[in-house]
mmCIF file of C-alpha atoms and ligand atoms in Angstrom:
data_model
loop_
_atom_site.group_PDB
_atom_site.id
_atom_site.type_symbol
_atom_site.label_atom_id
_atom_site.label_comp_id
_atom_site.label_asym_id
_atom_site.label_seq_id
_atom_site.Cartn_x
_atom_site.Cartn_y
_atom_site.Cartn_z
ATOM 1 C CA ALA G 1 74.431 115.651 93.837
ATOM 2 C CA GLU G 2 75.941 118.293 91.604
ATOM 3 C CA TYR G 3 79.610 117.951 91.654
ATOM 4 C CA SER G 4 82.143 120.157 89.526
ATOM 5 C CA MET G 5 85.280 118.317 90.225
ATOM 6 C CA ILE G 6 84.400 114.578 90.340
ATOM 7 C CA LEU G 7 82.266 112.341 87.953
ATOM 8 C CA THR G 8 80.201 109.575 89.407
ATOM 9 C CA GLU G 9 78.678 106.623 87.736
ATOM 10 C CA ARG G 10 76.829 103.255 88.515
ATOM 11 C CA GLN G 11 78.115 100.054 87.004
ATOM 12 C CA GLY G 12 75.451 97.511 88.553
ATOM 13 C CA ARG G 13 76.299 97.439 92.317
ATOM 14 C CA VAL G 14 80.037 99.205 91.899
ATOM 15 C CA ALA G 15 80.149 102.993 92.028
ATOM 16 C CA VAL G 16 82.877 104.625 90.127
ATOM 17 C CA ILE G 17 84.091 107.914 91.202
ATOM 18 C CA ARG G 18 86.468 109.797 88.788
ATOM 19 C CA LEU G 19 88.622 112.798 89.866
ATOM 20 C CA ASN G 20 88.030 115.149 87.055
ATOM 21 C CA ARG G 21 90.302 118.022 87.033
ATOM 22 C CA PRO G 22 92.250 117.070 83.796
ATOM 23 C CA GLN G 23 93.787 120.667 83.251
ATOM 24 C CA ALA G 24 95.642 120.394 86.698
ATOM 25 C CA LEU G 25 96.335 116.680 86.700
ATOM 26 C CA ASN G 26 93.641 116.005 89.286
ATOM 27 C CA ALA G 27 95.552 118.109 91.918
ATOM 28 C CA LEU G 28 93.469 117.715 94.872
ATOM 29 C CA CYS G 29 92.010 121.250 96.123
ATOM 30 C CA ASP G 30 89.745 121.321 98.937
ATOM 31 C CA GLN G 31 86.860 121.810 96.650
ATOM 32 C CA LEU G 32 87.580 118.308 94.840
ATOM 33 C CA MET G 33 88.264 116.725 98.570
ATOM 34 C CA GLU G 34 84.759 118.030 99.611
ATOM 35 C CA GLU G 35 83.095 116.539 96.688
ATOM 36 C CA LEU G 36 85.174 113.211 96.912
ATOM 37 C CA GLY G 37 83.860 112.964 100.606
ATOM 38 C CA GLN G 38 80.430 113.779 99.972
ATOM 39 C CA ALA G 39 80.391 110.910 97.118
ATOM 40 C CA LEU G 40 82.046 108.542 99.125
ATOM 41 C CA ARG G 41 79.587 108.947 102.103
ATOM 42 C CA GLY G 42 76.611 108.930 99.662
ATOM 43 C CA TYR G 43 77.551 105.699 98.529
ATOM 44 C CA ASP G 44 78.719 103.985 101.413
ATOM 45 C CA ALA G 45 75.190 104.682 102.787
ATOM 46 C CA ASP G 46 73.540 103.204 99.833
ATOM 47 C CA PRO G 47 72.684 99.606 99.974
ATOM 48 C CA GLU G 48 72.558 99.169 96.456
ATOM 49 C CA VAL G 49 76.360 99.648 96.031
ATOM 50 C CA ALA G 50 78.632 96.743 96.884
ATOM 51 C CA ALA G 51 82.075 98.801 96.550
ATOM 52 C CA ILE G 52 83.612 101.567 95.296
ATOM 53 C CA VAL G 53 86.207 102.478 92.514
ATOM 54 C CA LEU G 54 88.238 105.398 92.704
ATOM 55 C CA THR G 55 90.071 106.766 89.544
ATOM 56 C CA GLY G 56 91.326 109.602 87.624
ATOM 57 C CA ASN G 57 92.072 109.902 83.788
ATOM 58 C CA GLU G 58 94.701 108.311 81.553
ATOM 59 C CA LYS G 59 97.271 110.868 82.228
ATOM 60 C CA ALA G 60 97.104 111.168 85.870
ATOM 61 C CA PHE G 61 95.277 109.673 89.049
ATOM 62 C CA ALA G 62 96.235 112.823 90.927
ATOM 63 C CA ALA G 63 99.611 114.723 90.733
ATOM 64 C CA GLY G 64 98.884 115.631 94.470
ATOM 65 C CA ALA G 65 97.267 118.227 96.915
ATOM 66 C CA ASP G 66 97.087 121.864 94.962
ATOM 67 C CA ILE G 67 100.249 123.414 95.198
ATOM 68 C CA LYS G 68 99.118 126.447 94.142
ATOM 69 C CA GLU G 69 96.096 126.337 96.531
ATOM 70 C CA MET G 70 98.412 125.521 99.570
ATOM 71 C CA GLN G 71 101.428 127.913 98.435
ATOM 72 C CA SER G 72 100.605 131.139 100.466
ATOM 73 C CA ARG G 73 98.807 129.282 103.513
ATOM 74 C CA SER G 74 99.744 130.178 107.089
ATOM 75 C CA TYR G 75 100.919 128.053 110.012
ATOM 76 C CA PRO G 76 98.120 128.991 112.185
ATOM 77 C CA ALA G 77 95.535 128.482 109.004
ATOM 78 C CA VAL G 78 96.495 125.168 107.859
ATOM 79 C CA TYR G 79 96.288 124.092 111.670
ATOM 80 C CA LEU G 80 92.955 125.918 112.307
ATOM 81 C CA ASP G 81 91.535 124.391 109.202
ATOM 82 C CA ASP G 82 92.998 121.127 110.220
ATOM 83 C CA PHE G 83 94.623 120.878 106.784
ATOM 84 C CA ILE G 84 94.574 118.070 105.436
ATOM 85 C CA GLY G 85 92.725 116.109 108.088
ATOM 86 C CA LYS G 86 89.104 116.188 107.809
ATOM 87 C CA ARG G 87 88.805 116.852 104.407
ATOM 88 C CA TRP G 88 91.399 113.808 103.038
ATOM 89 C CA GLU G 89 90.440 111.157 105.643
ATOM 90 C CA ALA G 90 86.905 110.585 104.320
ATOM 91 C CA VAL G 91 88.163 107.398 102.395
ATOM 92 C CA THR G 92 89.497 105.824 105.356
ATOM 93 C CA PHE G 93 85.879 105.886 107.143
ATOM 94 C CA VAL G 94 84.178 104.085 104.192
ATOM 95 C CA GLN G 95 83.245 100.474 105.319
ATOM 96 C CA LYS G 96 82.687 99.209 101.995
ATOM 97 C CA PRO G 97 85.871 98.246 99.771
ATOM 98 C CA VAL G 98 87.248 101.062 97.924
ATOM 99 C CA ILE G 99 89.438 100.176 95.088
ATOM 100 C CA ALA G 100 91.873 102.386 93.449
ATOM 101 C CA ALA G 101 92.181 102.551 89.569
ATOM 102 C CA VAL G 102 95.734 104.210 88.876
ATOM 103 C CA ALA G 103 96.721 105.178 85.537
ATOM 104 C CA GLY G 104 99.497 107.725 85.397
ATOM 105 C CA TYR G 105 100.618 109.903 88.054
ATOM 106 C CA ALA G 106 99.805 109.091 91.626
ATOM 107 C CA LEU G 107 101.800 111.787 93.237
ATOM 108 C CA GLY G 108 102.371 113.098 96.537
ATOM 109 C CA GLY G 109 98.453 113.565 98.139
ATOM 110 C CA GLY G 110 97.490 111.578 95.162
ATOM 111 C CA CYS G 111 99.857 108.491 95.951
ATOM 112 C CA GLU G 112 98.561 109.155 99.633
ATOM 113 C CA LEU G 113 95.210 108.740 98.363
ATOM 114 C CA ALA G 114 95.455 106.017 96.423
ATOM 115 C CA MET G 115 96.907 104.072 99.476
ATOM 116 C CA MET G 116 94.069 105.289 101.911
ATOM 117 C CA CYS G 117 92.176 102.756 99.535
ATOM 118 C CA ASP G 118 91.670 99.119 100.242
ATOM 119 C CA ILE G 119 93.131 97.695 96.990
ATOM 120 C CA ILE G 120 95.335 99.708 94.186
ATOM 121 C CA LEU G 121 94.975 98.261 90.751
ATOM 122 C CA ALA G 122 97.804 99.590 88.800
ATOM 123 C CA ALA G 123 98.090 100.447 84.988
ATOM 124 C CA ASP G 124 101.152 99.802 83.308
ATOM 125 C CA THR G 125 101.282 103.505 82.715
ATOM 126 C CA ALA G 126 101.100 104.046 86.596
ATOM 127 C CA LYS G 127 103.898 106.144 88.494
ATOM 128 C CA PHE G 128 103.846 106.530 92.138
ATOM 129 C CA GLY G 129 106.014 109.201 94.190
ATOM 130 C CA GLN G 130 105.967 111.376 97.074
ATOM 131 C CA PRO G 131 107.783 114.359 95.941
ATOM 132 C CA GLU G 132 106.962 116.704 98.609
ATOM 133 C CA ILE G 133 110.481 116.987 99.317
ATOM 134 C CA ASN G 134 111.092 118.954 96.282
ATOM 135 C CA LEU G 135 108.563 121.926 97.571
ATOM 136 C CA GLY G 136 110.104 121.809 100.914
ATOM 137 C CA VAL G 137 107.699 119.913 102.739
ATOM 138 C CA ILE G 138 107.246 116.224 103.350
ATOM 139 C CA PRO G 139 103.890 114.180 102.947
ATOM 140 C CA GLY G 140 101.157 115.076 105.069
ATOM 141 C CA ALA G 141 98.519 112.445 103.923
ATOM 142 C CA GLY G 142 100.165 109.561 105.627
ATOM 143 C CA GLY G 143 102.655 109.272 103.072
ATOM 144 C CA THR G 144 105.560 108.568 105.429
ATOM 145 C CA GLN G 145 103.415 105.864 107.269
ATOM 146 C CA ARG G 146 101.286 103.926 104.613
ATOM 147 C CA LEU G 147 104.204 104.122 102.405
ATOM 148 C CA THR G 148 106.869 102.740 104.915
ATOM 149 C CA ARG G 149 104.287 100.019 105.902
ATOM 150 C CA ALA G 150 103.461 99.185 102.496
ATOM 151 C CA ILE G 151 106.924 98.560 100.611
ATOM 152 C CA GLY G 152 109.236 98.903 103.966
ATOM 153 C CA LYS G 153 111.580 101.448 105.159
ATOM 154 C CA ALA G 154 114.594 101.182 102.558
ATOM 155 C CA LYS G 155 112.300 101.924 99.460
ATOM 156 C CA ALA G 156 110.095 104.459 101.638
ATOM 157 C CA MET G 157 113.087 106.259 102.930
ATOM 158 C CA GLU G 158 114.416 106.599 99.457
ATOM 159 C CA MET G 159 111.324 107.576 97.633
ATOM 160 C CA VAL G 160 110.379 110.395 100.550
ATOM 161 C CA LEU G 161 114.018 111.644 100.533
ATOM 162 C CA THR G 162 114.510 111.853 97.135
ATOM 163 C CA GLY G 163 111.178 112.364 95.361
ATOM 164 C CA ARG G 164 111.935 109.407 93.219
ATOM 165 C CA MET G 165 109.074 107.992 91.208
ATOM 166 C CA MET G 166 108.351 104.207 91.155
ATOM 167 C CA ASP G 167 106.544 102.704 87.918
ATOM 168 C CA ALA G 168 103.921 100.198 88.097
ATOM 169 C CA ALA G 169 106.579 97.010 87.611
ATOM 170 C CA GLU G 170 108.615 98.087 90.535
ATOM 171 C CA ALA G 171 105.373 99.078 92.519
ATOM 172 C CA GLU G 172 104.003 95.628 92.050
ATOM 173 C CA ARG G 173 107.359 93.972 92.934
ATOM 174 C CA ALA G 174 107.196 96.327 96.103
ATOM 175 C CA SER G 175 103.511 95.154 97.099
ATOM 176 C CA LEU G 176 102.463 98.543 96.905
ATOM 177 C CA VAL G 177 99.667 97.453 94.489
ATOM 178 C CA ALA G 178 97.591 94.576 94.089
ATOM 179 C CA ARG G 179 98.153 93.762 90.236
ATOM 180 C CA VAL G 180 99.224 95.818 87.179
ATOM 181 C CA VAL G 181 96.983 95.622 84.086
ATOM 182 C CA PRO G 182 96.943 97.335 80.792
ATOM 183 C CA ALA G 183 95.940 101.068 81.042
ATOM 184 C CA ALA G 184 92.987 100.548 78.823
ATOM 185 C CA GLU G 185 91.363 97.899 81.334
ATOM 186 C CA VAL G 186 92.200 99.155 84.946
ATOM 187 C CA VAL G 187 88.764 100.817 85.312
ATOM 188 C CA ALA G 188 87.194 97.579 83.986
ATOM 189 C CA GLU G 189 89.277 95.272 85.774
ATOM 190 C CA ALA G 190 88.930 97.377 89.147
ATOM 191 C CA VAL G 191 84.723 97.296 88.503
ATOM 192 C CA LYS G 192 85.060 93.444 88.179
ATOM 193 C CA LEU G 193 86.742 92.940 91.322
ATOM 194 C CA GLY G 194 84.142 95.224 92.799
ATOM 195 C CA GLU G 195 81.513 92.916 91.287
ATOM 196 C CA LYS G 196 82.609 89.911 92.373
ATOM 197 C CA ILE G 197 82.657 91.535 95.841
ATOM 198 C CA GLY G 198 79.038 92.476 95.212
ATOM 199 C CA THR G 199 78.010 88.894 94.879
ATOM 200 C CA LEU G 200 79.441 88.078 98.668
ATOM 201 C CA SER G 201 78.146 88.264 102.157
ATOM 202 C CA ALA G 202 78.155 92.166 102.854
ATOM 203 C CA PRO G 203 78.664 91.852 106.515
ATOM 204 C CA ALA G 204 81.266 89.144 105.882
ATOM 205 C CA VAL G 205 83.154 91.611 103.455
ATOM 206 C CA ALA G 206 82.912 94.603 105.594
ATOM 207 C CA ILE G 207 84.321 92.819 108.714
ATOM 208 C CA ALA G 208 86.872 91.207 106.692
ATOM 209 C CA LYS G 209 87.795 94.846 105.717
ATOM 210 C CA GLU G 210 88.234 95.581 109.266
ATOM 211 C CA ALA G 211 90.013 92.938 110.336
ATOM 212 C CA VAL G 212 92.514 93.596 107.776
ATOM 213 C CA ASN G 213 92.901 96.947 108.568
ATOM 214 C CA ARG G 214 93.419 96.124 112.115
ATOM 215 C CA ALA G 215 96.750 94.672 111.307
ATOM 216 C CA TYR G 216 97.636 98.143 110.994
ATOM 217 C CA GLU G 217 96.666 99.378 114.069
ATOM 218 C CA THR G 218 97.329 96.878 116.730
ATOM 219 C CA THR G 219 99.815 93.884 118.167
ATOM 220 C CA LEU G 220 99.551 90.370 116.615
ATOM 221 C CA ALA G 221 97.863 88.630 119.670
ATOM 222 C CA GLU G 222 95.368 91.577 119.911
ATOM 223 C CA GLY G 223 94.798 91.296 115.935
ATOM 224 C CA VAL G 224 94.584 87.412 115.914
ATOM 225 C CA LYS G 225 92.084 87.947 119.055
ATOM 226 C CA PHE G 226 89.781 90.617 116.822
ATOM 227 C CA GLU G 227 89.832 88.268 113.895
ATOM 228 C CA ARG G 228 88.904 85.458 116.150
ATOM 229 C CA ARG G 229 85.711 87.012 117.587
ATOM 230 C CA ALA G 230 84.796 88.542 114.226
ATOM 231 C CA PHE G 231 85.078 85.166 112.964
ATOM 232 C CA GLN G 232 82.659 83.925 115.649
ATOM 233 C CA ALA G 233 80.534 86.565 115.270
ATOM 234 C CA LEU G 234 79.674 85.662 111.781
ATOM 235 C CA PHE G 235 78.168 82.411 112.928
ATOM 236 C CA ALA G 236 75.177 84.788 113.840
ATOM 237 C CA THR G 237 74.448 85.642 110.223
ATOM 238 C CA ALA G 238 72.056 83.886 107.642
ATOM 239 C CA ASP G 239 74.919 84.004 105.307
ATOM 240 C CA GLN G 240 76.948 81.795 106.933
ATOM 241 C CA LYS G 241 74.441 79.222 107.212
ATOM 242 C CA GLU G 242 73.588 79.716 103.128
ATOM 243 C CA GLY G 243 77.438 79.573 102.236
ATOM 244 C CA MET G 244 78.246 76.785 104.072
ATOM 245 C CA ALA G 245 74.858 74.747 103.324
ATOM 246 C CA ALA G 246 75.454 75.784 99.463
ATOM 247 C CA PHE G 247 79.146 74.457 99.628
ATOM 248 C CA ALA G 248 77.597 71.118 101.353
ATOM 249 C CA GLU G 249 74.838 70.849 98.566
ATOM 250 C CA LYS G 250 77.382 71.711 95.417
ATOM 251 C CA ARG G 251 75.421 74.725 94.549
ATOM 252 C CA LYS G 252 76.128 78.377 94.523
ATOM 253 C CA ALA G 253 75.405 80.439 97.511
ATOM 254 C CA ARG G 254 72.570 83.194 97.361
ATOM 255 C CA PHE G 255 73.655 85.488 100.221
ATOM 256 C CA THR G 256 70.971 87.975 101.335
ATOM 257 C CA ASN G 257 73.433 90.197 103.550
ATOM 258 C CA SER G 258 71.682 89.076 106.845
HETATM 259 C C1 HXC D 1 98.350 122.017 91.314
HETATM 260 C C2 HXC D 1 99.018 121.139 89.492
HETATM 261 C C3 HXC D 1 99.682 120.208 90.161
HETATM 262 C C4 HXC D 1 99.749 119.856 91.648
HETATM 263 C C5 HXC D 1 100.133 119.361 88.055
HETATM 264 N N1 HXC D 1 99.459 120.795 88.203
HETATM 265 N N2 HXC D 1 100.513 119.065 89.481
HETATM 266 N N3 HXC D 1 98.930 122.315 90.037
HETATM 267 N N4 HXC D 1 99.232 121.450 91.997
HETATM 268 N N5 HXC D 1 99.995 119.360 92.318
HETATM 269 C C6 HXC D 1 99.144 121.683 87.008
HETATM 270 C C7 HXC D 1 100.314 122.398 86.438
HETATM 271 O O1 HXC D 1 100.891 123.369 87.094
HETATM 272 C C8 HXC D 1 99.700 122.699 84.895
HETATM 273 O O2 HXC D 1 98.916 123.736 84.910
HETATM 274 C C9 HXC D 1 99.171 121.316 84.658
HETATM 275 O O3 HXC D 1 98.645 120.935 85.915
HETATM 276 C C10 HXC D 1 99.907 120.245 84.015
HETATM 277 O O4 HXC D 1 100.769 120.124 84.564
HETATM 278 P P1 HXC D 1 102.359 120.299 83.783
HETATM 279 O O5 HXC D 1 103.512 120.126 84.915
HETATM 280 O O6 HXC D 1 102.588 120.874 82.892
HETATM 281 O O7 HXC D 1 102.490 118.535 83.122
HETATM 282 P P2 HXC D 1 103.769 117.580 83.038
HETATM 283 O O8 HXC D 1 104.805 118.728 82.607
HETATM 284 O O9 HXC D 1 103.273 116.691 82.030
HETATM 285 O O10 HXC D 1 104.425 117.171 84.358
HETATM 286 C C11 HXC D 1 103.735 116.236 85.210
HETATM 287 C C12 HXC D 1 104.412 116.218 86.619
HETATM 288 C C13 HXC D 1 104.100 117.912 87.098
HETATM 289 C C14 HXC D 1 105.458 115.624 86.681
HETATM 290 C C15 HXC D 1 103.338 115.495 87.427
HETATM 291 O O11 HXC D 1 102.850 118.601 86.850
HETATM 292 C C16 HXC D 1 104.721 117.645 88.630
HETATM 293 O O12 HXC D 1 105.740 117.778 89.142
HETATM 294 N N6 HXC D 1 103.554 118.161 89.330
HETATM 295 C C17 HXC D 1 103.481 118.651 90.798
HETATM 296 C C18 HXC D 1 103.774 117.044 91.445
HETATM 297 C C19 HXC D 1 104.077 117.184 92.925
HETATM 298 O O13 HXC D 1 104.693 117.963 93.395
HETATM 299 N N7 HXC D 1 103.148 116.824 93.883
HETATM 300 C C20 HXC D 1 103.010 116.701 95.084
HETATM 301 C C21 HXC D 1 102.351 117.983 95.686
HETATM 302 S S1 HXC D 1 102.328 118.330 97.380
HETATM 303 P P3 HXC D 1 99.280 125.197 83.912
HETATM 304 O O14 HXC D 1 98.196 126.304 84.508
HETATM 305 O O15 HXC D 1 100.766 125.381 83.833
HETATM 306 O O16 HXC D 1 98.785 124.453 82.777
HETATM 307 C C22 HXC D 1 101.265 117.239 97.974
HETATM 308 C C23 HXC D 1 101.145 117.448 99.538
HETATM 309 C C24 HXC D 1 100.076 116.245 100.213
HETATM 310 O O17 HXC D 1 100.728 116.301 97.562
HETATM 311 C C25 HXC D 1 100.105 116.489 101.602
HETATM 312 C C26 HXC D 1 98.681 116.128 102.253
HETATM 313 C C27 HXC D 1 97.749 117.098 101.184
#
C-alpha cells in the first residue's frame, strides 16, 4: 500500500510501523490514523508476521491528536464522525502482539495510542503526559481509563488534572512501561522482543494476549475461568505436544502454529 504519513518495513517476522509526520511531531491527524489502521489490519492478516512494532522518531512518538485539525470541529460533527472511535481503536482489534517503542514525546492521543499497545518499551528520552486539560478538554482515546489502570488513581489524577509529564524513569517505576532502554536501541529492542515472540506458538501467543487483556474487562473469577478454558483448549494444539515433548527430550521446540 502507498502511505504518506507512516513508513512500514519488515524485519524478519516483525513488522515495524513508523509514524512519520516529523514536522508536526507526529500529530495524529485523520489521514495518519487511517493509514495506521490499514497497516495494522494488513499485518494482522499476514501469516508471515508474528508481532508488530509501532514507533515514531527520536523527538516524538506522537505529540497527540492534531490540534489544528480538531480546533474548529463542532459537536454534531465529532459525534456523527464518531471522533475518535472508529479511526483510533484499530490497534485494540489486532490479535498479534503490538509493541510500542516510545522515544521523545508521547502526549495526549500519543500516550493513549501507546497504552493501547500490548507492551511499551521506553527510550530514556521518553516523556508521557495527558496535557489535554491545557486545551480545555480531557483525554478522549482512553487516557483517563487506561492510565488509571496502569499507574493507579493518585498519579493518573495528578497527570490528567495538571497535564504534568512523566519521564521514562518515573514511567517505569509507575509500571506504565515494561522497560527503559537507551534511545538509540529502543526500536531494535522492540524488534528483538517481537522476534522472540515469533519463535513461539502463534495460537498460544494470541490467546495469552487475549487472556491478559481479559483482566481489564472482567471480574477475577470470570477472568480465571476464561484463562482455565483457554489453557485447556491449548491441549488441542500440536504445539502443546511439541513444546512439552521438546522439554522432556531436552531439545528446542519447533512450533508449527497448529
Ligand atoms: C498539531 C502539533 C502538535 C499537535 C506539535 N505540533 N504538537 N500540531 N497537533 N498535537 C506542531 C507544532 O504546532 C509545530 O508546528 C511543530 O509541531 C513542532 O512543535 P513545537 O511546539 O514547535 O515543538 P516544541 O517547542 O519542541 O514543543 C514540543 C511540545 C509541543 C511540548 C510537544 O509541541 C506541544 O505542547 N504540543 C502539543 C501537545 C498536546 O497538547 N497534545 C495533546 C493534544 S490533544 P509549526 O507549524 O509551528 O512548526 C489530544 C486529544 C486526544 O491528543 C484525544 C483523542 C484523540
